mmCIF file of C-alpha atoms and ligand atoms in Angstrom:
data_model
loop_
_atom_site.group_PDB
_atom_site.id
_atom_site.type_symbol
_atom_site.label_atom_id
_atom_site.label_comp_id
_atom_site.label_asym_id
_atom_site.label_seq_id
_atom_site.Cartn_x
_atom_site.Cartn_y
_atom_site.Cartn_z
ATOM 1 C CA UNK A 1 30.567 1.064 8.267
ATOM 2 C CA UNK A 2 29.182 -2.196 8.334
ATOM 3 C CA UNK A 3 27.474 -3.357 4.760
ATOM 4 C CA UNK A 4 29.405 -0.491 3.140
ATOM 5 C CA UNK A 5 29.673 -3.029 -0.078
ATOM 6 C CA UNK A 6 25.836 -3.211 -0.202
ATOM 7 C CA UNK A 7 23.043 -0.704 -1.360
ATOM 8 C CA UNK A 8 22.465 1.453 1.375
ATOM 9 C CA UNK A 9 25.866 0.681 2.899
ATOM 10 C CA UNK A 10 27.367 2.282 -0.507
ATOM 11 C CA UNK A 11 25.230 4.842 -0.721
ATOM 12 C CA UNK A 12 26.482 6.048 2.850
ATOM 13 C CA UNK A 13 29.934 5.599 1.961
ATOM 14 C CA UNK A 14 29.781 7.236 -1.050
ATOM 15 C CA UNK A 15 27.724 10.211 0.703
ATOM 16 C CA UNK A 16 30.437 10.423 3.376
ATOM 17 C CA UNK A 17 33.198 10.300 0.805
ATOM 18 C CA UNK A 18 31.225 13.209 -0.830
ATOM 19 C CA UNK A 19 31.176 15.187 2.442
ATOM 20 C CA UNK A 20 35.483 14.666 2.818
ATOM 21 C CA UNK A 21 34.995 12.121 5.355
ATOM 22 C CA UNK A 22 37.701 9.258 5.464
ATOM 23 C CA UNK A 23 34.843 6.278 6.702
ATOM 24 C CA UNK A 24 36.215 3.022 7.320
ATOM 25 C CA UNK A 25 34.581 -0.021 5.328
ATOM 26 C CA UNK A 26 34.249 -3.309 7.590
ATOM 27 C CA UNK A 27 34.618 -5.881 4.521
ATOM 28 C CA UNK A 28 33.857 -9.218 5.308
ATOM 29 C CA UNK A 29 36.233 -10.172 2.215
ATOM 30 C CA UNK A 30 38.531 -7.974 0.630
ATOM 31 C CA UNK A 31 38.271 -9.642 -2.847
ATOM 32 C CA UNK A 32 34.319 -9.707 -2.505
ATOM 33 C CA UNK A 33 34.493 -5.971 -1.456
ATOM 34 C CA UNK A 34 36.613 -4.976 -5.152
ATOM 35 C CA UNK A 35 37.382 -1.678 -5.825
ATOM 36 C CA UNK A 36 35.897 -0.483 -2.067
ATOM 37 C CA UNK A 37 38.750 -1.764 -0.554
ATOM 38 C CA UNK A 38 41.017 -0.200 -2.749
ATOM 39 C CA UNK A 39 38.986 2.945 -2.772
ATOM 40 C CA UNK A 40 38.551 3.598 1.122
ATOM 41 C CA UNK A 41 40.263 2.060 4.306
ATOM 42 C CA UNK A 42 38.962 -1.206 5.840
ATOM 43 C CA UNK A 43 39.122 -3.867 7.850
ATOM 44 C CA UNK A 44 38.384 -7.281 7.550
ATOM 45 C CA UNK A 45 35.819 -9.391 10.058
ATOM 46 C CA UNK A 46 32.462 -11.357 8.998
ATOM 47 C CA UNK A 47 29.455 -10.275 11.462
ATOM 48 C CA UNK A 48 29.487 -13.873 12.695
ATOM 49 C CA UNK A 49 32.854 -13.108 14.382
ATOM 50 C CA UNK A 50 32.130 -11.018 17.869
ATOM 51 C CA UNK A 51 35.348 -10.830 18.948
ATOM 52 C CA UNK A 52 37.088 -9.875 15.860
ATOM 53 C CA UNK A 53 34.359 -7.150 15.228
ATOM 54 C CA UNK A 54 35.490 -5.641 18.663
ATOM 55 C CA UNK A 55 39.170 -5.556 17.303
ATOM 56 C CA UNK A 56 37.802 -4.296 14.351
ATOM 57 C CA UNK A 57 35.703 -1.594 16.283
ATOM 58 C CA UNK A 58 38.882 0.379 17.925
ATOM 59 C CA UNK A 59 38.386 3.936 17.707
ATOM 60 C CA UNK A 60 35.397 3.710 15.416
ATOM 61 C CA UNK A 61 33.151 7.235 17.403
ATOM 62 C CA UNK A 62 30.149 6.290 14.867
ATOM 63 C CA UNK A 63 28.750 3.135 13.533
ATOM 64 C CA UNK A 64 26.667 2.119 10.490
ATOM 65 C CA UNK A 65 24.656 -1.288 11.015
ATOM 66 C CA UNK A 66 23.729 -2.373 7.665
ATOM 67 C CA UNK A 67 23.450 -5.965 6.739
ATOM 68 C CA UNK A 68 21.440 -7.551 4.043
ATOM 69 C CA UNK A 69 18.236 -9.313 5.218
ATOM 70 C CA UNK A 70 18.108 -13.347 5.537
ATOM 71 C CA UNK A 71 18.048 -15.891 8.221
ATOM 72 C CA UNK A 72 21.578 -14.191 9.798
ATOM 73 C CA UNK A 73 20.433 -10.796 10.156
ATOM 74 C CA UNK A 74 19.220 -11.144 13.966
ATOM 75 C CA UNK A 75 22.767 -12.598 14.906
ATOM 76 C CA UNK A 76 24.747 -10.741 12.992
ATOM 77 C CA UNK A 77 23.120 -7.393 13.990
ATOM 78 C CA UNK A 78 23.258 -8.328 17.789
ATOM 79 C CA UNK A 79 26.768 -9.197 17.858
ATOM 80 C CA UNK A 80 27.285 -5.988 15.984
ATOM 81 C CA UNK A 81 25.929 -3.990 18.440
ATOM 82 C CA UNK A 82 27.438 -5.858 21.706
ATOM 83 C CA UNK A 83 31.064 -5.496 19.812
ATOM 84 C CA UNK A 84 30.512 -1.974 19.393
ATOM 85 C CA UNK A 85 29.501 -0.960 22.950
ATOM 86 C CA UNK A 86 32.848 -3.351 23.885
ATOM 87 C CA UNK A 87 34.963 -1.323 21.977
ATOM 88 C CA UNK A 88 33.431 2.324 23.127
ATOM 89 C CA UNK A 89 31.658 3.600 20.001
ATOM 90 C CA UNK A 90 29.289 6.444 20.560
ATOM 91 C CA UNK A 91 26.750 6.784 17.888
ATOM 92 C CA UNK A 92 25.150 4.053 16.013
ATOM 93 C CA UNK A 93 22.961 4.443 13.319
ATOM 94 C CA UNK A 94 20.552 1.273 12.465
ATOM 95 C CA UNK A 95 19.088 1.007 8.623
ATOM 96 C CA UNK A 96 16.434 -0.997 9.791
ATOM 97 C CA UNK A 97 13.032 -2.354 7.787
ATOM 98 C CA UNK A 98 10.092 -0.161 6.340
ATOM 99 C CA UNK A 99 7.899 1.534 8.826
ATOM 100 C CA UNK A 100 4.716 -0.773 7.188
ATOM 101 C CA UNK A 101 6.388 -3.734 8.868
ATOM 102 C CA UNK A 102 8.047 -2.972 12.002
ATOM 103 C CA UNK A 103 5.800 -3.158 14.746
ATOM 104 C CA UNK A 104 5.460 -5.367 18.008
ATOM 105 C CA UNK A 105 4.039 -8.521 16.652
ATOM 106 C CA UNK A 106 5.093 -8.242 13.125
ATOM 107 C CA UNK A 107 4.145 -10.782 11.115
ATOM 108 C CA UNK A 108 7.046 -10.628 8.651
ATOM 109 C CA UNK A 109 10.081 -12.474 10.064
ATOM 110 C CA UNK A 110 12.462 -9.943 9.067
ATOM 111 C CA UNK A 111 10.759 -6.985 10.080
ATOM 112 C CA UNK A 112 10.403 -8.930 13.731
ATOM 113 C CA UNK A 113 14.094 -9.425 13.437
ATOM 114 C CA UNK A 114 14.971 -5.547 12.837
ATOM 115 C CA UNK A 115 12.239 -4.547 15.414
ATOM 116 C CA UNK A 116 14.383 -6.969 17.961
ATOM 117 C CA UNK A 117 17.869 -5.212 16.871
ATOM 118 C CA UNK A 118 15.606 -1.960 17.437
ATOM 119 C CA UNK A 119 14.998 -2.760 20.996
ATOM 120 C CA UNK A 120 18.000 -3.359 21.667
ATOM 121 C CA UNK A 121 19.733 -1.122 20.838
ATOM 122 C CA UNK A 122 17.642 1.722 22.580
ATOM 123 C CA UNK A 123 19.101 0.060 25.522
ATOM 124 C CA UNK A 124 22.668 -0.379 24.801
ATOM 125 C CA UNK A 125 23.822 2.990 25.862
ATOM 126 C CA UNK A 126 24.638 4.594 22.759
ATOM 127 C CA UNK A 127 23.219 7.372 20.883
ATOM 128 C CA UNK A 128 21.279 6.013 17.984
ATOM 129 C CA UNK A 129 18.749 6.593 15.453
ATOM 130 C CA UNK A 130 16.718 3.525 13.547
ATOM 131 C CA UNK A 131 15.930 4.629 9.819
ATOM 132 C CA UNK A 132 13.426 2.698 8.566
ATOM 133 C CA UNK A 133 13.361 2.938 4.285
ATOM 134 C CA UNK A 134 10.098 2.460 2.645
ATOM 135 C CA UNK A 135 10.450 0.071 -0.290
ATOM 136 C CA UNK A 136 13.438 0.587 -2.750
ATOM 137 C CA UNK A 137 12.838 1.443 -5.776
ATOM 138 C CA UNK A 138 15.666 -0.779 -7.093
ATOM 139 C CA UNK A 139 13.865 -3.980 -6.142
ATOM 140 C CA UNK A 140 11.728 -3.503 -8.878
ATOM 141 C CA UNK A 141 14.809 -5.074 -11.127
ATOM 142 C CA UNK A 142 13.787 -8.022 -9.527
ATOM 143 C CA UNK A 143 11.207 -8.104 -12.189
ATOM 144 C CA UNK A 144 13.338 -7.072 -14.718
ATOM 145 C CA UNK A 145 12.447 -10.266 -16.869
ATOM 146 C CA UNK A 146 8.875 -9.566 -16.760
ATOM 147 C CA UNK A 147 9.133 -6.201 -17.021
ATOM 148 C CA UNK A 148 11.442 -6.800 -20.622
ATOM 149 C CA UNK A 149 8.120 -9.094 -21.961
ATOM 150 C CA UNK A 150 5.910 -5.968 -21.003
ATOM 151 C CA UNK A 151 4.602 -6.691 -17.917
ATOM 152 C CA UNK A 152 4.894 -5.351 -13.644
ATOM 153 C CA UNK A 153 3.733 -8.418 -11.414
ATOM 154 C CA UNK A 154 3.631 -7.042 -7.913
ATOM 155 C CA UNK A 155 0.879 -8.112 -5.248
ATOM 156 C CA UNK A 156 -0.140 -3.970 -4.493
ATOM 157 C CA UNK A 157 -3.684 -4.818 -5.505
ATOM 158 C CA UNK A 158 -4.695 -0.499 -5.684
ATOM 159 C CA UNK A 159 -2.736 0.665 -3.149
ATOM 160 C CA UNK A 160 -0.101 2.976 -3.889
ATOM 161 C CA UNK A 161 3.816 3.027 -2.503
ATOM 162 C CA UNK A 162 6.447 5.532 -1.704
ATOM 163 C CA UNK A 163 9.449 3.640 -3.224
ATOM 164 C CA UNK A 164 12.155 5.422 -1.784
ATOM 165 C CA UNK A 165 15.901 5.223 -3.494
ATOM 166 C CA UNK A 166 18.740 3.686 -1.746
ATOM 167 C CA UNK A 167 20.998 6.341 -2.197
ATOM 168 C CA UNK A 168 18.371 8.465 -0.451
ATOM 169 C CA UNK A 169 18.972 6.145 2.188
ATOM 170 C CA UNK A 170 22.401 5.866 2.042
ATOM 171 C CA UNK A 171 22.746 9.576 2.089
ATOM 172 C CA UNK A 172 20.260 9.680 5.215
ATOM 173 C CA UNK A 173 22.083 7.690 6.925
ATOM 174 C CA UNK A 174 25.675 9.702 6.153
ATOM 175 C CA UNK A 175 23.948 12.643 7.604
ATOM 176 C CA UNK A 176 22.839 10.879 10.676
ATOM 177 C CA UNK A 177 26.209 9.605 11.446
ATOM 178 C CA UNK A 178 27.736 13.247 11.190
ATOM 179 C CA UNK A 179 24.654 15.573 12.944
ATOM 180 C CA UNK A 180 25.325 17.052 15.609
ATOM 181 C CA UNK A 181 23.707 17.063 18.501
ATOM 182 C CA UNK A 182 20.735 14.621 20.010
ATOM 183 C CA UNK A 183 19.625 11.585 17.213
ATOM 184 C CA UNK A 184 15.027 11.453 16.739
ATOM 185 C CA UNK A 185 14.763 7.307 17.738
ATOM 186 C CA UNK A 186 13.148 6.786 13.965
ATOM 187 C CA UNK A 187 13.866 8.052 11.110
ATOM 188 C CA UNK A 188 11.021 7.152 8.150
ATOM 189 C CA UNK A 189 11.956 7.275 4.597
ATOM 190 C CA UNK A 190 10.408 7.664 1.676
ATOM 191 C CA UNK A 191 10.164 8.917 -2.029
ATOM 192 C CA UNK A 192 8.552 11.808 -3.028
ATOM 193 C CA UNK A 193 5.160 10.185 -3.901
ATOM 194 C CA UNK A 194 3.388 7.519 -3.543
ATOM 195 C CA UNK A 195 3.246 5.043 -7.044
ATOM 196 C CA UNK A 196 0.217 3.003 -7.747
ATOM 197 C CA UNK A 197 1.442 -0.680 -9.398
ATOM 198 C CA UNK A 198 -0.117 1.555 -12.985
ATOM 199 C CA UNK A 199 1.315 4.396 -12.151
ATOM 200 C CA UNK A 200 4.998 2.823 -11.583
ATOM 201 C CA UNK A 201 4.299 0.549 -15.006
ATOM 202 C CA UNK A 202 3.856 4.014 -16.810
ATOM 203 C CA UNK A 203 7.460 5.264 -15.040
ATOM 204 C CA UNK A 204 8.866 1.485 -16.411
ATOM 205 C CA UNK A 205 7.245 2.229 -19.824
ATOM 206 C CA UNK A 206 8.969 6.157 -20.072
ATOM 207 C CA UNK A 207 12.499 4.072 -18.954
ATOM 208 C CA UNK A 208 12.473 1.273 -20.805
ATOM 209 C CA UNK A 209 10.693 2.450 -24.059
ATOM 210 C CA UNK A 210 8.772 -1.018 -24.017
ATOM 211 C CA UNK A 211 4.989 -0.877 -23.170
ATOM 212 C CA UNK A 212 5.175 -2.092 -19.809
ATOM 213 C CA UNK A 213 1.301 -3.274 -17.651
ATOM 214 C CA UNK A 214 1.007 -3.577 -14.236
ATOM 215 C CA UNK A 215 -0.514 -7.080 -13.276
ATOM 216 C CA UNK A 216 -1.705 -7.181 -9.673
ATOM 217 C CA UNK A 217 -1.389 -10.835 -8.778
ATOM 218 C CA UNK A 218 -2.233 -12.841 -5.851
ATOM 219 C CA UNK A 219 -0.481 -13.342 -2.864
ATOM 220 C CA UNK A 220 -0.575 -17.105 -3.657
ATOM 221 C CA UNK A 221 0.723 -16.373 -7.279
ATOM 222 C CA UNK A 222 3.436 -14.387 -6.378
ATOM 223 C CA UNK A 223 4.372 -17.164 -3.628
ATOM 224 C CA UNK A 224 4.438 -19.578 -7.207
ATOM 225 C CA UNK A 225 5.517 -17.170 -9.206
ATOM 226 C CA UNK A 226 8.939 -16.588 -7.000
ATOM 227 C CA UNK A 227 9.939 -20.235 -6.149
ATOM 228 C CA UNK A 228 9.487 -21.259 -9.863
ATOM 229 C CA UNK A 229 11.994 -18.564 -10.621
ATOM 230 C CA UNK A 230 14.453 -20.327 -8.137
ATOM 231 C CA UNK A 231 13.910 -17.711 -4.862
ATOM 232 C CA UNK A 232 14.531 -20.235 -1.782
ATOM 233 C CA UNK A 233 10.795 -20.035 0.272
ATOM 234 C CA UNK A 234 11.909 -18.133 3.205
ATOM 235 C CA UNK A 235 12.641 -15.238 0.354
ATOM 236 C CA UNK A 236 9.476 -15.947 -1.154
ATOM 237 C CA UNK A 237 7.693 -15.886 2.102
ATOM 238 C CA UNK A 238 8.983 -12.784 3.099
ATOM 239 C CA UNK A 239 8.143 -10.525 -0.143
ATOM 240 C CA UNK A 240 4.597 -12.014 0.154
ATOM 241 C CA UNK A 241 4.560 -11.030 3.323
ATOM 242 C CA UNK A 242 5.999 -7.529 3.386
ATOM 243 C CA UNK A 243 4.023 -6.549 0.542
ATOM 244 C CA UNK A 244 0.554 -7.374 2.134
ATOM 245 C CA UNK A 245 2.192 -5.292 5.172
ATOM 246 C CA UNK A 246 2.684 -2.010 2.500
ATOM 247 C CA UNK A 247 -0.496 -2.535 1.553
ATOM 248 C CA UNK A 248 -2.506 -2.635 4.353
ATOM 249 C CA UNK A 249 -0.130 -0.658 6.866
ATOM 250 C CA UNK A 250 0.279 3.089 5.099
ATOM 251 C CA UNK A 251 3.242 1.794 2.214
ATOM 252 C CA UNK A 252 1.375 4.607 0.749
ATOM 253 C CA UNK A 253 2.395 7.575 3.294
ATOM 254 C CA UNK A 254 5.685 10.330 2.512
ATOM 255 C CA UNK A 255 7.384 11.791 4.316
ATOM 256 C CA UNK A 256 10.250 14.469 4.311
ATOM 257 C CA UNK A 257 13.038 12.778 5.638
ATOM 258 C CA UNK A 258 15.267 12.814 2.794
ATOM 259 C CA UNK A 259 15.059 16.867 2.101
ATOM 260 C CA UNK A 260 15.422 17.322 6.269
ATOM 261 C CA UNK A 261 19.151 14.982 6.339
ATOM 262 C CA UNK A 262 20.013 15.936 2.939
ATOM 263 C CA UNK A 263 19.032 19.098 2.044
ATOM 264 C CA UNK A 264 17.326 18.660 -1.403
ATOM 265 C CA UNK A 265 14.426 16.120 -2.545
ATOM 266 C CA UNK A 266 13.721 12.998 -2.295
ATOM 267 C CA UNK A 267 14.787 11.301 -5.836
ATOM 268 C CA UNK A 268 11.587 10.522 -8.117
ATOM 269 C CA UNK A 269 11.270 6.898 -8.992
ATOM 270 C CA UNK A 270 12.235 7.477 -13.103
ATOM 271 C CA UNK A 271 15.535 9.129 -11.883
ATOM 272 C CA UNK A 272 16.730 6.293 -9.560
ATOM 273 C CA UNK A 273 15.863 4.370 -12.198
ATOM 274 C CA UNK A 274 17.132 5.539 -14.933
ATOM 275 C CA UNK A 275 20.042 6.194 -13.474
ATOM 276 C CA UNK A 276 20.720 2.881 -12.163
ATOM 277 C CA UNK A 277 19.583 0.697 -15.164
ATOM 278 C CA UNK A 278 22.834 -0.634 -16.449
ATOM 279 C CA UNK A 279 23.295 -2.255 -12.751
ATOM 280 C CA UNK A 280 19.823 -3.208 -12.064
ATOM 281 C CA UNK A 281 19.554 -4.928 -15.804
ATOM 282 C CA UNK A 282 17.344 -2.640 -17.077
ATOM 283 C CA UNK A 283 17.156 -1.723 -20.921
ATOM 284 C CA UNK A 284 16.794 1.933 -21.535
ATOM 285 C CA UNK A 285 14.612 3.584 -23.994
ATOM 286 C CA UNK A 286 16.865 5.847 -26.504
ATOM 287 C CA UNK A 287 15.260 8.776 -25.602
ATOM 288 C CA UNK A 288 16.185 8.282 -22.516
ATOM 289 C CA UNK A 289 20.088 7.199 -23.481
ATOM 290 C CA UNK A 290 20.009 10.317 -25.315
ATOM 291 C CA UNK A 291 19.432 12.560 -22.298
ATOM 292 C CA UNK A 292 21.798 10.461 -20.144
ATOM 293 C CA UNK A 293 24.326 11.262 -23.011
ATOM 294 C CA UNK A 294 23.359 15.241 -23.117
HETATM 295 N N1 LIG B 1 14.812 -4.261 0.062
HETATM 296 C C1 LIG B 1 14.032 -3.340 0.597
HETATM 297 O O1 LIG B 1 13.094 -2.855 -0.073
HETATM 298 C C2 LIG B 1 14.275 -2.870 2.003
HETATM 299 C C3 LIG B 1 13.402 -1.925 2.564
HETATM 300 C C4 LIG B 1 13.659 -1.458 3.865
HETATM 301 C C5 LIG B 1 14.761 -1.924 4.552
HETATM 302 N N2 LIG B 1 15.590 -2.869 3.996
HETATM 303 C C6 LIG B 1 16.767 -3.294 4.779
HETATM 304 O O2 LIG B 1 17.887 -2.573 4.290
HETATM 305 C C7 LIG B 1 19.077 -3.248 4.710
HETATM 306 C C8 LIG B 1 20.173 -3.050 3.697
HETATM 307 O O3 LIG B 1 19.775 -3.589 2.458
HETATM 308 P P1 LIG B 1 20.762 -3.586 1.192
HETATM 309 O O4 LIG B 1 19.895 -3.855 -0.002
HETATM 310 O O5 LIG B 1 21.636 -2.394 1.194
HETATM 311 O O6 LIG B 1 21.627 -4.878 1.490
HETATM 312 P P2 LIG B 1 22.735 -5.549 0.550
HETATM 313 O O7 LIG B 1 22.936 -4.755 -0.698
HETATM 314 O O8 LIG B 1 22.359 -6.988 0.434
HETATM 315 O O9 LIG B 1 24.059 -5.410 1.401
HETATM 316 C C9 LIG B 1 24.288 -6.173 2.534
HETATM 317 C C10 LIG B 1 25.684 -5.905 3.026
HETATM 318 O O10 LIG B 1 25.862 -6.662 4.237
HETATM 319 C C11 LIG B 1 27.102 -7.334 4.152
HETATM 320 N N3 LIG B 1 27.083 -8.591 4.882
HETATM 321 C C12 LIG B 1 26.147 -9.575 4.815
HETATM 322 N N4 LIG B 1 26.504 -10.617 5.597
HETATM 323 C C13 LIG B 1 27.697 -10.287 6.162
HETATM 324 C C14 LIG B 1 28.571 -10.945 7.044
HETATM 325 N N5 LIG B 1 28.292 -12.165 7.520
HETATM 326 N N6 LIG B 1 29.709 -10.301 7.437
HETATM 327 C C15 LIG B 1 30.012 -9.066 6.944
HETATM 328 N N7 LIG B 1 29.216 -8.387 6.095
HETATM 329 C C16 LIG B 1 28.067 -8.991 5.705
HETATM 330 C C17 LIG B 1 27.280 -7.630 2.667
HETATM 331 O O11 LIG B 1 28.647 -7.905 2.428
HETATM 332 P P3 LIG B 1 29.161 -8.558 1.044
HETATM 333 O O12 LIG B 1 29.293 -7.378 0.127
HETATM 334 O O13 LIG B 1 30.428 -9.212 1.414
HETATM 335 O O14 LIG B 1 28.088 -9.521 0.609
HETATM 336 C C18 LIG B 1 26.767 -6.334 2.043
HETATM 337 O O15 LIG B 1 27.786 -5.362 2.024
HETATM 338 C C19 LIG B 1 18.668 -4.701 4.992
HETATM 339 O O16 LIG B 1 18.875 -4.998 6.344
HETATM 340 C C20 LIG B 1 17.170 -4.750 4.649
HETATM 341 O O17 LIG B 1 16.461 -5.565 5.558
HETATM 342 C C21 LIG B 1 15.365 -3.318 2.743
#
């Protein structure tokens, strides 16, 4: 599993784990990876390093390619993919970007990037499967200052969004690696409804206990907005852009994915949430401390 120390990557190795699986976690750094390493078997190789991921590969039947979204994604994911073929692994399951963005002639770099790896892969001679994850719900924490003063900045104007959870995805993607028989090419996930920027401020308000507003900025004030708060531009760029994508593109649509791989439903937004809080930096109202502690 490649990114198994990441979001989704955890989630899927954590799902597996669940399932009595042994998965193997490729680690690009054992001290970076902390307690995974300890916790499952792994191997060490960055995604820069093609021939060391082939080593790495032997006897691997299924592959996760998960890696976190920048600049290196393209190369990192390519090399991934030619290492794997190398070394004979059948199955490879992509986490790719949300189904708003990836299209020919995206206009969002990274979206272009996973559409590329996409490609690609459909012609690599492996079985696959590309899920593409709407929005998580955990990026939201990337507002968690704001949100603490009482306040959601997001550029959805009206629209609404299916925020879907990254253990949802995680847990997707566990069941993609094990199904048997022949892999759908996409795999679209979502929540379990679609949130208005209001309607997710009222979810932040029940969490946190503070009185939280949605403010529907700009694109050009969230471009501001982000660089003041240190983002480097091609970050800034891209949540500009992928947000304009949700908007205008169907961010809004659900679907069943997560119930059809996992078995149950799709996890609301105020679960993943509130579950996740302490790691996302979120403060929790008592209430809801209470029923955590119940
Ligand atoms: N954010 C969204 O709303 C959203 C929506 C749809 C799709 N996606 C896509 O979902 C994917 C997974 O996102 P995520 O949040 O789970 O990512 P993440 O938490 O940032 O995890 C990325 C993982 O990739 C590993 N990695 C990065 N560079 C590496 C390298 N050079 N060699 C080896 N390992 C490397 C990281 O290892 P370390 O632990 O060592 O850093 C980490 O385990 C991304 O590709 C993103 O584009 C995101």
């Amino acid at each position: 599993m490649t990114g198994a120390g990441g979001r989704v990557g955890g989630a899927a190795l954590r799902a597996l784990v669940a399932r009595g699986r042994a998965p193997i976690a490729l680690v690009r750094d054992p001290r970076r990876a902390g307690s995974l390493a300890e916790r499952v078997e792994h191997r060490c190789c960055d995604l820069d390093d093609r021939a060391g991921l082939e080593d790495a590969f032997a006897g691997i039947d299924a592959l996760l390619l998960c890696s976190g979204h920048g600049p290196d994604l393209l190369g990192h994911q390519l090399n991934t993919i030619a290492a794997a073929q190398d070394a004979g692994v059948r199955r490879i399951v992509k986490i790719s970007a949300s189904p708003a963005s990836v299209f020919e002639g995206s206009p969002n770099r990274a979206a272009a990037n996973h559409r590329e790896v996409e490609a690609v892969l459909a012609h690599a001679g492996v079985e696959y499967t590309c899920i593409r994850p709407n929005a998580f719900i955990q990026g939201v924490a990337s507002s968690r200052a704001a949100i603490a003063d009482g306040e959601l900045p997001l550029t959805l104007g009206d629209q609404a969004l299916s925020w879907v959870d990254t253990e949802d995805v995680g847990e997707v993607a566990a069941g993609a690696l094990l199904a048997g028989g022949p892999l759908p090419e996409v795999i679209p996930v979502t929540g379990p409804q679609a949130l208005t920027g209001v309607g997710l401020a009222e979810i932040l308000t029940a969490v946190t206990g503070r009185h939280v507003l949605y403010r529907a900025l700009t694109d050009a004030e969230q471009q501001n907005r982000l660089r003041a708060a240190g983002a480097p531009a091609w970050l800034a760029e891209h949540v500009v852009s992928i947000f304009a994508l949700l908007r205008e593109r169907d961010g809004d649509r659900v679907t069943d994915a997560v119930e059809h791989w996992t078995g149950r439903p799709a996890t609301p937004a105020a679960d993943a949430l509130t579950r996740d809080a302490d790691k996302l930096g979120l403060e929790l109202a008592t209430s809801m401390q209470e029923e955590i502690r119940t």
